[in-house]
Coordinates of C-alpha atoms and ligand atoms in Angstrom, one line a residue:
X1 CA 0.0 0.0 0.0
X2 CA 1.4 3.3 -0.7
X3 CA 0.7 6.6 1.3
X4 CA 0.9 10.0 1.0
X5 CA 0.5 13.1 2.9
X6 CA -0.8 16.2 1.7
X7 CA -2.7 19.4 2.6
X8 CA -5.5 18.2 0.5
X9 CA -7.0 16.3 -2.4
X10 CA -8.0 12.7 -2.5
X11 CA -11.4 12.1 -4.7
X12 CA -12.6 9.5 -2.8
X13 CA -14.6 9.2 0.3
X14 CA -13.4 11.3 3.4
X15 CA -12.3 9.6 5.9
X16 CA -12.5 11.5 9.8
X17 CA -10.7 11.1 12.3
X18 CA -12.7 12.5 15.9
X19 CA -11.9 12.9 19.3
X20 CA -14.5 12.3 22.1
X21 CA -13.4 15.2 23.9
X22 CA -13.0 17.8 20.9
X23 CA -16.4 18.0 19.3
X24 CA -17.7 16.2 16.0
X25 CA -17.1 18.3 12.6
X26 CA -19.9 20.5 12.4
X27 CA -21.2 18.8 8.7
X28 CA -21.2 15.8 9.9
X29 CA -22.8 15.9 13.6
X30 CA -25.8 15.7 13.2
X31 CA -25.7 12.6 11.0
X32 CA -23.1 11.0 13.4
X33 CA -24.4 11.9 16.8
X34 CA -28.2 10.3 15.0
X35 CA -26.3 7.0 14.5
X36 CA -24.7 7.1 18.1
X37 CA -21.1 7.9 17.3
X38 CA -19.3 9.7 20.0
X39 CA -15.6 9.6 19.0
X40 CA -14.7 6.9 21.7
X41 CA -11.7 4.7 20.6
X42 CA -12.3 1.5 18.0
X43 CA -16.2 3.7 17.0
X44 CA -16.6 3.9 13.4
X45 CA -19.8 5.2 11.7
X46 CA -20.6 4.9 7.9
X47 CA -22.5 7.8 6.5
X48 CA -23.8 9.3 3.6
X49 CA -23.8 13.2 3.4
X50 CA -25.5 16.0 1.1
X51 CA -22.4 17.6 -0.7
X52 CA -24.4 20.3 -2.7
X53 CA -26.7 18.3 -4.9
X54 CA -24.5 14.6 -4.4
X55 CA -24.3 12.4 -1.5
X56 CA -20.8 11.5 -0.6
X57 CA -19.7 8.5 1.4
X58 CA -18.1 10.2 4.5
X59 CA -16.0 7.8 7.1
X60 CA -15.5 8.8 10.8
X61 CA -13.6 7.2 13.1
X62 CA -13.4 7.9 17.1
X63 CA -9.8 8.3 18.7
X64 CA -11.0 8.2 21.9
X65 CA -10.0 11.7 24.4
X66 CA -7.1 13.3 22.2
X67 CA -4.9 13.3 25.3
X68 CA -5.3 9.2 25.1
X69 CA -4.3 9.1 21.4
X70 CA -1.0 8.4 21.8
X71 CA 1.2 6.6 18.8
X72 CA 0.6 3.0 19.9
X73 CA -3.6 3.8 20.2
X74 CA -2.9 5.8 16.6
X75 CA -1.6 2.3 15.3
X76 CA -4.5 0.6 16.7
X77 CA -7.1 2.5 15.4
X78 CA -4.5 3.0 12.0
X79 CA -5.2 -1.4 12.2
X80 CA -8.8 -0.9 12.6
X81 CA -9.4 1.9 9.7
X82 CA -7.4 -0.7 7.9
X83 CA -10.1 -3.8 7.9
X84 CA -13.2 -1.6 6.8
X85 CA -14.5 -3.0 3.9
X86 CA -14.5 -0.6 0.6
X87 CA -12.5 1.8 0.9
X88 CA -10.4 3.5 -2.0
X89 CA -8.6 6.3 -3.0
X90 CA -10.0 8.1 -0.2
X91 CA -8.1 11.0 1.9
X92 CA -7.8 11.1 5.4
X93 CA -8.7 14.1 7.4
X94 CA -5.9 14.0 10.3
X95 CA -5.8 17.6 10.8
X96 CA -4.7 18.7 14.5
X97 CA -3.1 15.4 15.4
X98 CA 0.9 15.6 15.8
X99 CA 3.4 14.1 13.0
X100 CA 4.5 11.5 15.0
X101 CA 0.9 10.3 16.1
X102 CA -0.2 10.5 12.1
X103 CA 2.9 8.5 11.1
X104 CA 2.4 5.7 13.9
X105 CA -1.5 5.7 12.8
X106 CA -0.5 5.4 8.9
X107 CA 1.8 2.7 10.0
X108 CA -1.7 0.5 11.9
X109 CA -3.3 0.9 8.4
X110 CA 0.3 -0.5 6.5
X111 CA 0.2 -2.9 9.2
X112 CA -3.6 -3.8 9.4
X113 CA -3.5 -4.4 5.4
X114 CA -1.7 -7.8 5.9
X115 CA -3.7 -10.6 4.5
X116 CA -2.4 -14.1 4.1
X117 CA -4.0 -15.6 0.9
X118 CA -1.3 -17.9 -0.1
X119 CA -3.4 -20.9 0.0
X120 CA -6.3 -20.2 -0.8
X121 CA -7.0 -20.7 -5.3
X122 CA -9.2 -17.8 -5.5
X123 CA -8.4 -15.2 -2.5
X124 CA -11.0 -12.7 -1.8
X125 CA -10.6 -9.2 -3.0
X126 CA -8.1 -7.3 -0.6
X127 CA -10.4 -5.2 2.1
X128 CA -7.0 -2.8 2.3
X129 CA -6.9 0.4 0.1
X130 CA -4.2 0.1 -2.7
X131 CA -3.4 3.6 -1.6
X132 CA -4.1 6.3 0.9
X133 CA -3.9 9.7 1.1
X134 CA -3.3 11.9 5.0
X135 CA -4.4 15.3 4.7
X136 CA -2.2 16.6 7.8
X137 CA -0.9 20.0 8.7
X138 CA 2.6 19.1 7.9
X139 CA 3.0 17.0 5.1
X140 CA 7.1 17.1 4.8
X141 CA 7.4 16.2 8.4
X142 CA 4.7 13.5 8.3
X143 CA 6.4 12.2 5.6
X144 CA 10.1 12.4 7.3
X145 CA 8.7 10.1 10.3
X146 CA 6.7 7.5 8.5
X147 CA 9.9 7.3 6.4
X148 CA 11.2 4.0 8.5
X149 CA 7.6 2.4 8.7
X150 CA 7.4 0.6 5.5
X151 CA 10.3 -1.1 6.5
X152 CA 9.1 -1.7 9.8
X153 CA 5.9 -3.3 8.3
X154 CA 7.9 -5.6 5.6
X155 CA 9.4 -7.2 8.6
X156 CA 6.3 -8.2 10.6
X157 CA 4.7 -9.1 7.1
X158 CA 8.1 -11.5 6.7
X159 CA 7.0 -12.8 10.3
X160 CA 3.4 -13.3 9.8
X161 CA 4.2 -15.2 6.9
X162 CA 6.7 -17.6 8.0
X163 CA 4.5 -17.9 11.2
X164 CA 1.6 -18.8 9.3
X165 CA 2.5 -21.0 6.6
X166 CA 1.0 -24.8 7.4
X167 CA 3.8 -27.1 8.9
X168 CA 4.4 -29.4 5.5
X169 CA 5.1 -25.9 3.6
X170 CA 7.7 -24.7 6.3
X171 CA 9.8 -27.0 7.2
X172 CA 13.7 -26.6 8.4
X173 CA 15.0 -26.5 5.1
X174 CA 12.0 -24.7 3.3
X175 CA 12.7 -21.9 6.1
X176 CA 16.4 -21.6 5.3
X177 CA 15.2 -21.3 1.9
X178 CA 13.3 -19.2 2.4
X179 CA 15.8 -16.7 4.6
X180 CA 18.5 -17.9 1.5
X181 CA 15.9 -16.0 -0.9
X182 CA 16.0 -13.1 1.0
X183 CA 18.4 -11.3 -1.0
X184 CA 18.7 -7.7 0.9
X185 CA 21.9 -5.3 0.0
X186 CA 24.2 -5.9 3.7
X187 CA 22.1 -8.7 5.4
X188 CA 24.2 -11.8 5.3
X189 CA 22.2 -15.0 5.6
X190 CA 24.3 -18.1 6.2
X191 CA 22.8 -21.8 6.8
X192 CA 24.5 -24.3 9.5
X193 CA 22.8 -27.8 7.7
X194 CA 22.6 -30.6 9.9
X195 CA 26.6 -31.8 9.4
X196 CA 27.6 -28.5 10.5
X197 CA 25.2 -28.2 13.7
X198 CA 27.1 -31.9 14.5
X199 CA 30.1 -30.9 13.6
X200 CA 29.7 -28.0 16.2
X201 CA 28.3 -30.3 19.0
X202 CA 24.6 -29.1 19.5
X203 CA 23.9 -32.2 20.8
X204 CA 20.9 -30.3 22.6
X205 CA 19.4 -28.8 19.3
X206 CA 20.0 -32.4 16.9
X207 CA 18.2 -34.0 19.1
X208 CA 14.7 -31.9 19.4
X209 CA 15.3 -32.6 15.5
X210 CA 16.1 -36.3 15.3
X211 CA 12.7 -37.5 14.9
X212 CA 11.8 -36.1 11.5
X213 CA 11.9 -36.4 8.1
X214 CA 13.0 -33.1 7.3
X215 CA 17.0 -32.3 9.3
X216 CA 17.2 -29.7 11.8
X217 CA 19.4 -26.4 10.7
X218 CA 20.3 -23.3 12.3
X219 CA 20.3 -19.9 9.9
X220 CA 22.6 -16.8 10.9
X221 CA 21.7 -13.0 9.9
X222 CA 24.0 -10.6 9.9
X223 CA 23.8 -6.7 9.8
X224 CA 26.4 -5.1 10.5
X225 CA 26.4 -1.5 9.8
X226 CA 28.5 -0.4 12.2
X227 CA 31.6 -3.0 11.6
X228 CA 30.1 -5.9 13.3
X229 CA 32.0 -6.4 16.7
X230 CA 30.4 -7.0 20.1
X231 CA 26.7 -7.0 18.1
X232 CA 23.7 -7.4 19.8
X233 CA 22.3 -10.8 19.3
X234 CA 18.7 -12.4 18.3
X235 CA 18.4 -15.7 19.1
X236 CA 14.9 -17.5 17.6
X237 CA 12.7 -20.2 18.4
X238 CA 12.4 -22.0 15.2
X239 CA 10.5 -25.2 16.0
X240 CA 8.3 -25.7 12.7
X241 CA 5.8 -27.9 14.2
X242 CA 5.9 -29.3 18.0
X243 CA 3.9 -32.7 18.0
X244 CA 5.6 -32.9 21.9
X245 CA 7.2 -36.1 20.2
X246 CA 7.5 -39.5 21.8
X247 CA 5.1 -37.7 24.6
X248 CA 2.5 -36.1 21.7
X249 CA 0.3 -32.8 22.8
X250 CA -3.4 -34.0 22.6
X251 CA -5.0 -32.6 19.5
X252 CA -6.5 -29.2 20.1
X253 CA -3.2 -28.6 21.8
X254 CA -1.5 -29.4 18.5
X255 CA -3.5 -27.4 15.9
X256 CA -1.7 -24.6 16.6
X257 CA 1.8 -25.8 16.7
X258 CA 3.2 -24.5 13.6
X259 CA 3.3 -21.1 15.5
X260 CA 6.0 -22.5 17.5
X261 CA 8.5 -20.8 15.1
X262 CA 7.3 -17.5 15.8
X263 CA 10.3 -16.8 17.7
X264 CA 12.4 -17.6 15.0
X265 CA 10.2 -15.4 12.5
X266 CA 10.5 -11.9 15.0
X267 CA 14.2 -12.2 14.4
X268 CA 14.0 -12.5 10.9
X269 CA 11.4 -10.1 10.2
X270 CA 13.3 -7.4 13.0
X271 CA 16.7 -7.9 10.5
X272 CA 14.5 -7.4 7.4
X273 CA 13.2 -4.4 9.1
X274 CA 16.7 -3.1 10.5
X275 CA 18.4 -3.9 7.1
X276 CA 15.7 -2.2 5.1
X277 CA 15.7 1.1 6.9
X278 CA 19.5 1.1 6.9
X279 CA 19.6 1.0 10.6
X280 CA 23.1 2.2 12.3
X281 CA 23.7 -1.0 14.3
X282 CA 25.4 -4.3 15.1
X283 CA 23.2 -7.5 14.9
X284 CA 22.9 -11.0 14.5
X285 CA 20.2 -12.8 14.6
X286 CA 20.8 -16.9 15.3
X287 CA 17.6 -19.0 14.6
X288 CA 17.3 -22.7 15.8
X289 CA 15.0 -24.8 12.8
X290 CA 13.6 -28.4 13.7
X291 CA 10.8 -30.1 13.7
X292 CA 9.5 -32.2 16.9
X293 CA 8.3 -35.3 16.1
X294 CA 7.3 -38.8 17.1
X295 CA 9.3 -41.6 15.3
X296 CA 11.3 -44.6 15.2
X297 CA 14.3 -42.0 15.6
X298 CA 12.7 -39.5 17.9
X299 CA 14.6 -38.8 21.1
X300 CA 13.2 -40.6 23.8
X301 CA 12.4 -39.4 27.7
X302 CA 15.0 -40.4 29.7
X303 CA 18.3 -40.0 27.1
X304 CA 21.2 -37.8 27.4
X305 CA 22.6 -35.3 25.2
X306 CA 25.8 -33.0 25.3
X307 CA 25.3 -29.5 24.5
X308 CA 27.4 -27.1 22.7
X309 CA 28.3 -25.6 25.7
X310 CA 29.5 -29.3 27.1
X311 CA 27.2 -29.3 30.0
X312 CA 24.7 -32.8 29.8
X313 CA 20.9 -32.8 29.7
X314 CA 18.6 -35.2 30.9
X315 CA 15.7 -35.2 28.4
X316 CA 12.9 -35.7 30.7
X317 CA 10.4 -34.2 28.6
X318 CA 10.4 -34.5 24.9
X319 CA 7.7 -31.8 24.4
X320 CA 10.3 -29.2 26.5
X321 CA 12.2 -29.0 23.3
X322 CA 12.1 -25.1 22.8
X323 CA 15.0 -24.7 25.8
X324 CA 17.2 -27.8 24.0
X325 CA 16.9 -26.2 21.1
X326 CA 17.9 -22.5 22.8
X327 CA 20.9 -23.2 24.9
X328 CA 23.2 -24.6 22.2
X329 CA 22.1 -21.3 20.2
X330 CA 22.9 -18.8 23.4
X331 CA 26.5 -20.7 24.0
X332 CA 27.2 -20.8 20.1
X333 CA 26.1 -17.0 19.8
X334 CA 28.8 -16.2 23.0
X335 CA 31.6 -18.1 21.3
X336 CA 31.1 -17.1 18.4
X337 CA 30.0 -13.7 18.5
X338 CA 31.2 -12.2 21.9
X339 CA 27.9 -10.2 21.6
X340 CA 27.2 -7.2 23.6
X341 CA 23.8 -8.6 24.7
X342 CA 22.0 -11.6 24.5
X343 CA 17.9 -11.5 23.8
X344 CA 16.1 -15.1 22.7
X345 CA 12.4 -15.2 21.9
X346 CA 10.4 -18.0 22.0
X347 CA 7.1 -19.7 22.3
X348 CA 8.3 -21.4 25.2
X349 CA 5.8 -22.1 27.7
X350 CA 2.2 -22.8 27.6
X351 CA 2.0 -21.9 31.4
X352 CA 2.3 -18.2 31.2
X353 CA -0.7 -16.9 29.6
X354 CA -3.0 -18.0 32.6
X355 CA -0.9 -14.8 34.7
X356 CA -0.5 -12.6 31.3
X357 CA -3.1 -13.7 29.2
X358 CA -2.2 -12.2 25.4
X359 CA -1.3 -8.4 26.8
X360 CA 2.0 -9.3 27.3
X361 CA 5.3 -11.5 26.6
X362 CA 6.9 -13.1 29.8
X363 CA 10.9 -10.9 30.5
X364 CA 13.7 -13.0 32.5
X365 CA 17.1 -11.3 32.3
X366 CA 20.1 -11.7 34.0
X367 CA 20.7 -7.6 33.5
X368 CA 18.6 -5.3 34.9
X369 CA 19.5 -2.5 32.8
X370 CA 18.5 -4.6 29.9
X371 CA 15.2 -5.6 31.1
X372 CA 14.7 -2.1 32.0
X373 CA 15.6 -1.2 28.2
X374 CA 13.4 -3.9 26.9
X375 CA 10.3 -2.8 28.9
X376 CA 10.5 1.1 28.3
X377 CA 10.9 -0.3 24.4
X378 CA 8.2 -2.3 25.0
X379 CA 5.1 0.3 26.7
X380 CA 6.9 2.7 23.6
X381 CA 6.2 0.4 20.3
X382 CA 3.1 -1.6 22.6
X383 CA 4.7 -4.8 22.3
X384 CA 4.4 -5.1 26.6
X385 CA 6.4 -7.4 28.7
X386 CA 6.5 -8.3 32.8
X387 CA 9.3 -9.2 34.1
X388 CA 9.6 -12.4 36.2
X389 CA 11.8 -13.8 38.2
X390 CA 14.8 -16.1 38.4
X391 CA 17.1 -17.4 41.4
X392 CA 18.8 -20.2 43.1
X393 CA 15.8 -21.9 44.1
X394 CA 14.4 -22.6 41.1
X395 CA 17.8 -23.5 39.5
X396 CA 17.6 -26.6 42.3
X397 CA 14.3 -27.7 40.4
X398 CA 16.7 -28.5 37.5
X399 CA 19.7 -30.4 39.0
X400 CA 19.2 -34.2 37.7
X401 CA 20.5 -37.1 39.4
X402 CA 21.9 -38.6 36.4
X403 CA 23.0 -35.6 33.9
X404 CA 24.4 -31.9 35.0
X405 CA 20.9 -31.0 34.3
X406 CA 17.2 -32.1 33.3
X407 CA 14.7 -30.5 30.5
X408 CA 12.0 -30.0 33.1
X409 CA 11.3 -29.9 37.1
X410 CA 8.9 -32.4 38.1
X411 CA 7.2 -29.9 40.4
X412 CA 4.1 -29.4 38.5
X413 CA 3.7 -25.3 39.2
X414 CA 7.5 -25.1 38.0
X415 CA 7.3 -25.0 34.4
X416 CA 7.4 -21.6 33.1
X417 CA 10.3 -20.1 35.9
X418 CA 12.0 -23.1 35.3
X419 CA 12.5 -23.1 31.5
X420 CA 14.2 -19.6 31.7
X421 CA 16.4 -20.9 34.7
X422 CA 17.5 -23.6 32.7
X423 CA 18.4 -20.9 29.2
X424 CA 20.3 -19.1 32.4
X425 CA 22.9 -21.8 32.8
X426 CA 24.3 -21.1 29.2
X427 CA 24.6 -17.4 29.1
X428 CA 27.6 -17.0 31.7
X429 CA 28.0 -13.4 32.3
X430 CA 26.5 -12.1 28.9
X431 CA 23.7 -9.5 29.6
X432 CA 20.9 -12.2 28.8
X433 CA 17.4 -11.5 28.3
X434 CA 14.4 -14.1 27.5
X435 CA 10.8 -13.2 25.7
X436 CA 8.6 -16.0 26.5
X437 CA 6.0 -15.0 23.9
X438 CA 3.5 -17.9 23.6
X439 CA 0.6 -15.2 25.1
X440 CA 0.8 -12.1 22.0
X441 CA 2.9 -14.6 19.3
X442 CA -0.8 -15.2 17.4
X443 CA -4.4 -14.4 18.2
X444 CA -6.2 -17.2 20.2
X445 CA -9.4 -16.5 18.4
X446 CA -10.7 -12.8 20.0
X447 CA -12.6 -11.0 17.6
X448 CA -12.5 -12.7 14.6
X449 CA -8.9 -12.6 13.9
X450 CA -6.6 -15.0 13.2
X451 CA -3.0 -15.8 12.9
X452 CA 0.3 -14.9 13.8
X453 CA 0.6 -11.2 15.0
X454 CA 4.4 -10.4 14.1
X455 CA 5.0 -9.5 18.4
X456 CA 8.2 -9.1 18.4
X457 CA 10.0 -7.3 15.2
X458 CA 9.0 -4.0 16.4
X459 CA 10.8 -4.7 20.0
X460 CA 13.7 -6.3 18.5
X461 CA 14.1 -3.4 15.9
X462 CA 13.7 -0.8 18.2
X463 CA 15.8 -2.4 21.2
X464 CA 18.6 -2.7 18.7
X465 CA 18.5 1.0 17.7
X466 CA 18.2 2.0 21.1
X467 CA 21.2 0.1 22.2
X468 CA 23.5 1.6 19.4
X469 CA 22.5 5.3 20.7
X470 CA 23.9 4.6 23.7
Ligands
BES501 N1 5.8 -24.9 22.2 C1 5.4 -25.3 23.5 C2 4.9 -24.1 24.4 C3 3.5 -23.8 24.0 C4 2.5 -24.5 24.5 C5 3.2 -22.8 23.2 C6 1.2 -24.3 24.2 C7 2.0 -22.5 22.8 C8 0.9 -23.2 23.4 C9 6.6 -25.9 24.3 O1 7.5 -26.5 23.5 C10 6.0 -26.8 25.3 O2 5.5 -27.8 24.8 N2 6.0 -26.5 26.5 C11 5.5 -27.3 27.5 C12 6.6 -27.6 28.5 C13 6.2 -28.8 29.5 C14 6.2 -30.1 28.7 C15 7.3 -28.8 30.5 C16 4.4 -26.5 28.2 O3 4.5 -25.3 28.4 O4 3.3 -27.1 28.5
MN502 MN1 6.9 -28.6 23.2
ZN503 ZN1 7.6 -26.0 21.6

């Protein structure tokens, strides 16, 4: 979609944008106020006005008390604008609101124009305008800081689609394709096949693999705009489908398990989105590819692997594969990378949602300058995270009588805590911070909507840009 701002024009419908505390537009009051509209937040009325001798199609849409209207409620009611049916070369009236609040709400209807059609043989006409014109007070500085959105919204597109695609179209190696194909000036994509992962010892992450058809892999992004030393590094979730292996998730526990590589796709959509906009930083983002499954191969409760680091695990659990997977990624990215920080996201545990519901990701960190960081960043781009905590005690849960550690506690309330202690043991003294993001990864079926949401890419992006100014 392409967008413009301008003092005027557009020959389509006009669309409105009203505060609750500011007054409707005297034209269109009366019509509005008759159909109940009041400018509260997510309120949109449909109307058709006299214009002289023609009825036009006139659009309002409430924003809630102006004070309120801040950029993240501008991208949500940008989102909302976005999936109104029939809309088309029409302007918007944004008059009054500031450049920064017009470019974050242009961005919600970039952003709320994602449709995933791929597999369907005869999509349904697009609900999104093909283009959209602001009329805004400003147009030169409107158009200065919507300048790094469309990158921003290429990158959670990437996500969204890598999330979404069915298991049997993304496997391990169809994702490295697929981040092989990628193909952006400065972003260096390198794939670590299955040989290499051995050949490196991740024990930890060959093993969550073993069981399929298709081999595990691990896919390394580079940016590196600033010369590349000490970057700040990604580290993904990548599991393509979680079946829980040998011990299988019941099925309406499964349906949704392709999303278990959303991890993987917020770190590559946050590189797209930092390469594209030709951000001034160090990263690397490190994503972990395999697919959990039952089989004659699969690993089985009770074995032992060696991780990269060298530490042994106990594989208690089969279906806690997302932390196997993670720790030979966080002790390859410190070896290799000496990075200046450490951040892995992940669909990790199921447990968290019943304290955080969808509102927000689960924080552990090791740093608390960094976990400070990442939750400003967070409230800022409204990608919100709670911070949780880790210690000695629950580190205890993990020791195993047989290995230098297990995959799970058997203490039944232990999971969630637990799984980050475990990611703790492979960090050393790296400033180490963990997204558990099962809760805002996709939408569990509220109002109508469905599929991956792309959380993540706007934290990562912006974490990483806030670290390099610094
Ligand atoms: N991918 C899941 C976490 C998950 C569960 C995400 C449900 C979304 C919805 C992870 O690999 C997993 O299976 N975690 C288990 C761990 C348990 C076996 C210790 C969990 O959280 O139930
Ligand atoms: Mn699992
Ligand atoms: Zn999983």
């Amino acid at each position: 979609m392409d967008v413009r701002f301008s003092t005027g024009g557009g020959d389509g419908i006009a669309v409105t944008l009203a505060f609750s505390d500011r007054g409707l537009p005297e034209t269109l009051k009366a019509a509005a106020e008759a159909r109940g509209f009041t400018g509260k937040a997510d309120e949109t009325v449909d109307l058709v006005v006299a214009d002289g001798a023609v009825a036009r199609r006139a659009l309002l849409i409430g924003g809630g008390p102006q004070a309120d209207f801040t950029p993240v409620a501008a991208t949500a009611a940008g989102r909302h604008l976005s999936a109104i049916a029939g809309l088309g070369g029409q302007a918007l009236d944004v008059r009054g609101v500031p450049d920064a609040v017009v470019a974050a709400f242009a961005f919600g209807v970039l952003d709320g124009a994602y449709r995933d059609d791929r597999y369907k043989t005869a999509p349904p006409t697009p609900l999104a305008p093909a283009a959209l014109t602001m009329i805004v007070d400003a147009p030169d500085a409107c158009t200065a800081d919507f300048a790094a959105m469309p990158a921003l919204a290429e990158g959670i597109a990437a996500a969204r689609d890598l999330a979404n695609a069915p298991p049997n179209r993304m496997t391990p190696p169809l994702f490295a394709d697929w981040c092989r194909a990628l193909a952006i000036p400065g972003l260096d994509v390198e794939v670590l096949d299955a040989e290499a992962l051995a050949a490196l010892g991740m024990g930890a992450l060959i093993g969550v693999g073993q069981g399929s058809a298709a081999p595990p892999c691990v896919v390394v992004l580079r940016w590196s705009a600033r010369g590349g030393e000490a970057p700040l590094a990604f580290i993904g979730k990548g599991v393509t489908f979680d079946s829980g292996g040998l011990l299988p998730k019941p099925a309406e526990e499964m349906w949704d398990m392709k999303y278990d590589r959303a991890g993987a796709a917020a770190v590559v959509g946050a590189m797209i989105a930092l390469a594209r906009r030709n951000a001034a930083v160090d990263a690397v983002g490190i994503i972990g590819l395999a697919e959990n499954m039952p089989s004659g191969a699969a690993q089985r409760p009770g074995d032992v692997v060696v991780s990269h680091s060298g530490q042994t695990i106990e594989v208690l659990h089969t279906d806690a594969e997302g932390r196997l997977l993670l720790c030979d990624l966080l002790s390859y990215a410190r070896a290799r990378f000496k990075p200046s920080a450490l951040i892995d996201i992940a669909t990790l545990t199921g447990g968290l949602t019943s304290v955080l519901t969808d509102q927000y990701a689960g924080l552990y960190a090791n740093d608390d300058a960094l976990a400070a960081s990442l939750t400003e960043t967070g409230e800022a781009c409204g990608e919100r995270l709670w911070r949780l905590p880790l210690g000695e005690a629950f580190d205890r849960m993990i020791d195993s009588p047989v290995a230098d550690m297990q995959n799970i506690c058997k203490v039944r309330w232990g999971g969630t805590v637990t799984a980050a202690q475990f990611l703790k043991r492979f960090v050393g003294d790296t400033p180490w911070a963990h997204l558990d993001i099962f809760g805002p990864a996709w939408n569990h079926g509220a109002k109508g909507r469905h599929g991956a949401t792309g959380y993540g890419v706007r934290l990562l992006a912006a974490i990483a840009e806030r670290q390099a100014a610094q």
